[in-house]
Amino acid sequence: MQRTLSIVKPDGVARGVIGEVVKRLEANDLKVLAMKMIHMTKAQAEGFYAVHRERPFFHSLTDFMSSGPVVVMVLEGENAIPRYRELMGATDFKAAAEGTIRRDFATDIEKNIVHGSDSAETAAIEIGYFFNAFEINPR
Ligand code: IDP
Ligand code: MG
């Protein structure tokens, strides 16, 4: 069993696909253990994406991620990390496989609807960035 962090990004919230994303997670045996809507400050978005601080898109990405509310979730399931990334699709929606969340809803390489952790190590760090132990509900 693995846990992973999911975010419905500001574009996903604005476009009204929170429910569609959650529906796909639940249909694929990814259980939601925690969920909340937050609006990150620029500094909080910079902290979350600190690994990307040297990348050319860092400023734009953190502006985008702090531009509106997001829905953050902790998911759990067998191989949850790679399976959720498969449901999301490639970072660039143009390269994402048919039927993936990004292929179906993203409009831009940056505005790509969802985030998902990329390893067990980053999942633990990312979950701890948004949730404390009392907010995560084993089931
Ligand atoms: P991932 O979200 O698929 O793991 P990362 O490489 O970790 O992709 O990048 C984090 C986020 O930064 C992406 O989801 C996307 O929003 C944004 N991003 C990645 N590459 C680019 C780019 O080349 N231009 C603009 N934004 C990008
Ligand atoms: Mg990533």
Coordinates of C-alpha atoms and ligand atoms in Angstrom, one line a residue:
M1 CA 0.0 0.0 0.0
Q2 CA 1.2 3.5 -0.8
R3 CA 0.0 7.0 0.0
T4 CA 0.3 9.9 -2.4
L5 CA -0.6 13.6 -2.5
S6 CA -3.0 14.8 -5.1
I7 CA -3.8 18.4 -5.9
V8 CA -6.6 19.7 -8.1
K9 CA -4.8 22.8 -9.3
P10 CA -6.5 26.3 -9.7
D11 CA -7.4 25.6 -13.3
G12 CA -9.2 22.3 -12.3
V13 CA -11.1 24.0 -9.6
A14 CA -12.0 27.0 -11.9
R15 CA -13.1 24.6 -14.7
G16 CA -15.4 22.6 -12.3
V17 CA -13.7 19.2 -12.6
I18 CA -13.1 18.5 -8.9
G19 CA -15.8 15.9 -9.0
E20 CA -14.6 14.4 -12.2
V21 CA -11.1 14.0 -10.8
V22 CA -12.4 12.4 -7.5
K23 CA -14.7 10.1 -9.5
R24 CA -11.8 8.8 -11.5
L25 CA -9.7 8.3 -8.3
E26 CA -12.4 6.4 -6.6
A27 CA -13.3 4.3 -9.7
N28 CA -9.6 3.2 -9.7
D29 CA -9.4 2.1 -6.0
L30 CA -7.6 5.1 -4.8
K31 CA -9.2 5.9 -1.4
V32 CA -9.4 9.5 -0.3
L33 CA -8.0 9.7 3.3
A34 CA -8.0 13.5 3.6
M35 CA -9.3 16.4 1.5
K36 CA -9.4 20.1 1.9
M37 CA -9.7 23.3 -0.2
I38 CA -7.0 25.9 0.4
H39 CA -5.7 29.0 -1.3
M40 CA -1.9 29.0 -1.1
T41 CA 0.1 32.2 -0.8
K42 CA 3.0 32.7 -3.2
A43 CA 5.4 31.7 -0.5
Q44 CA 3.5 28.5 0.3
A45 CA 3.5 27.6 -3.4
E46 CA 7.2 28.3 -3.6
G47 CA 7.8 26.0 -0.6
F48 CA 5.8 23.3 -2.2
Y49 CA 7.6 23.4 -5.5
A50 CA 11.1 24.2 -3.9
V51 CA 12.7 21.3 -5.9
H52 CA 11.9 23.3 -9.1
R53 CA 13.3 26.7 -7.9
E54 CA 16.0 26.7 -10.5
R55 CA 13.7 25.9 -13.4
P56 CA 12.7 28.7 -15.8
F57 CA 9.0 28.2 -15.1
F58 CA 9.3 28.4 -11.3
H59 CA 8.0 32.0 -11.0
S60 CA 5.1 31.4 -13.4
L61 CA 4.2 28.1 -11.8
T62 CA 4.1 29.4 -8.3
D63 CA 2.1 32.5 -9.5
F64 CA -0.4 30.0 -11.0
M65 CA -0.5 27.7 -8.0
S66 CA -1.3 30.7 -5.7
S67 CA -3.8 32.3 -8.2
G68 CA -6.9 30.6 -6.7
P69 CA -8.1 27.8 -4.5
V70 CA -6.9 24.2 -4.9
V71 CA -8.1 20.9 -3.5
V72 CA -5.4 18.8 -1.8
M73 CA -6.0 15.2 -1.0
V74 CA -4.2 12.2 0.5
L75 CA -4.8 9.1 -1.5
E76 CA -4.1 5.5 -0.5
G77 CA -4.0 2.2 -2.5
E78 CA -1.9 -0.5 -4.0
N79 CA 0.9 1.2 -5.9
A80 CA -1.0 4.5 -5.5
I81 CA 1.9 6.6 -6.6
P82 CA 2.5 5.2 -10.1
R83 CA -1.2 4.4 -10.6
Y84 CA -2.3 7.9 -9.9
R85 CA 0.4 9.3 -12.1
E86 CA -0.9 7.0 -14.9
L87 CA -4.4 8.4 -14.4
M88 CA -3.0 12.0 -14.5
G89 CA -1.1 11.5 -17.8
A90 CA 2.1 13.1 -19.0
T91 CA 3.0 16.6 -17.7
D92 CA 2.4 18.0 -21.2
F93 CA -1.2 17.2 -22.0
K94 CA -0.3 17.0 -25.7
A95 CA 1.9 14.0 -24.9
A96 CA -0.6 12.5 -22.4
A97 CA -2.4 9.2 -23.3
E98 CA -6.0 9.1 -24.3
G99 CA -8.4 9.0 -21.4
T100 CA -6.0 10.5 -18.8
I101 CA -7.1 13.5 -16.7
R102 CA -4.6 15.9 -18.3
R103 CA -5.4 14.8 -21.8
D104 CA -9.1 15.3 -21.2
F105 CA -9.0 18.6 -19.3
A106 CA -5.6 20.4 -19.5
T107 CA -5.1 23.5 -21.6
D108 CA -1.4 24.2 -21.2
I109 CA 1.8 22.5 -20.1
E110 CA 1.7 24.5 -16.9
K111 CA -2.1 24.6 -16.4
N112 CA -2.4 20.8 -16.3
I113 CA -5.3 20.3 -13.8
V114 CA -3.6 18.0 -11.3
H115 CA -0.5 17.3 -9.3
G116 CA 0.7 13.9 -8.1
S117 CA 3.7 12.9 -6.0
D118 CA 6.5 11.2 -8.0
S119 CA 8.0 8.9 -5.4
A120 CA 7.4 7.5 -1.9
E121 CA 10.0 10.0 -0.5
T122 CA 8.3 13.0 -2.1
A123 CA 4.9 11.7 -1.2
A124 CA 5.8 11.7 2.5
I125 CA 7.2 15.2 2.3
E126 CA 4.2 16.6 0.3
I127 CA 1.6 15.0 2.5
G128 CA 3.3 16.5 5.6
Y129 CA 3.4 19.9 3.9
F130 CA -0.4 20.1 3.9
F131 CA -1.8 17.6 6.5
N132 CA -1.1 16.7 10.1
A133 CA -1.7 13.1 11.4
F134 CA -5.2 14.0 12.8
E135 CA -6.4 15.1 9.4
I136 CA -5.6 11.7 7.7
N137 CA -8.3 9.1 8.2
P138 CA -7.2 5.5 7.7
R139 CA -10.1 3.4 6.3
Ligands
IDP1 P1 4.6 16.7 -13.0 O1 3.5 17.6 -12.4 O2 4.0 15.9 -14.1 O3 5.3 15.9 -11.9 P2 7.0 18.4 -13.0 O4 8.1 18.2 -14.0 O5 7.2 17.9 -11.6 O6 5.7 17.7 -13.6 O7 6.6 19.9 -13.0 C1 5.8 20.5 -12.0 C2 4.7 21.3 -12.7 O8 5.4 22.4 -13.3 C3 4.0 20.7 -13.9 O9 2.9 19.9 -13.4 C4 3.5 21.9 -14.7 O10 2.4 22.6 -14.0 C5 4.7 22.8 -14.5 N1 5.7 22.6 -15.6 C6 6.5 21.6 -15.9 N2 7.2 21.7 -17.0 C7 6.9 23.0 -17.5 C8 7.3 23.7 -18.6 O11 8.1 23.3 -19.4 N3 6.7 24.9 -18.8 C9 5.8 25.4 -17.9 N4 5.3 24.7 -16.8 C10 5.9 23.5 -16.6
MG2 MG 6.4 16.5 -10.3

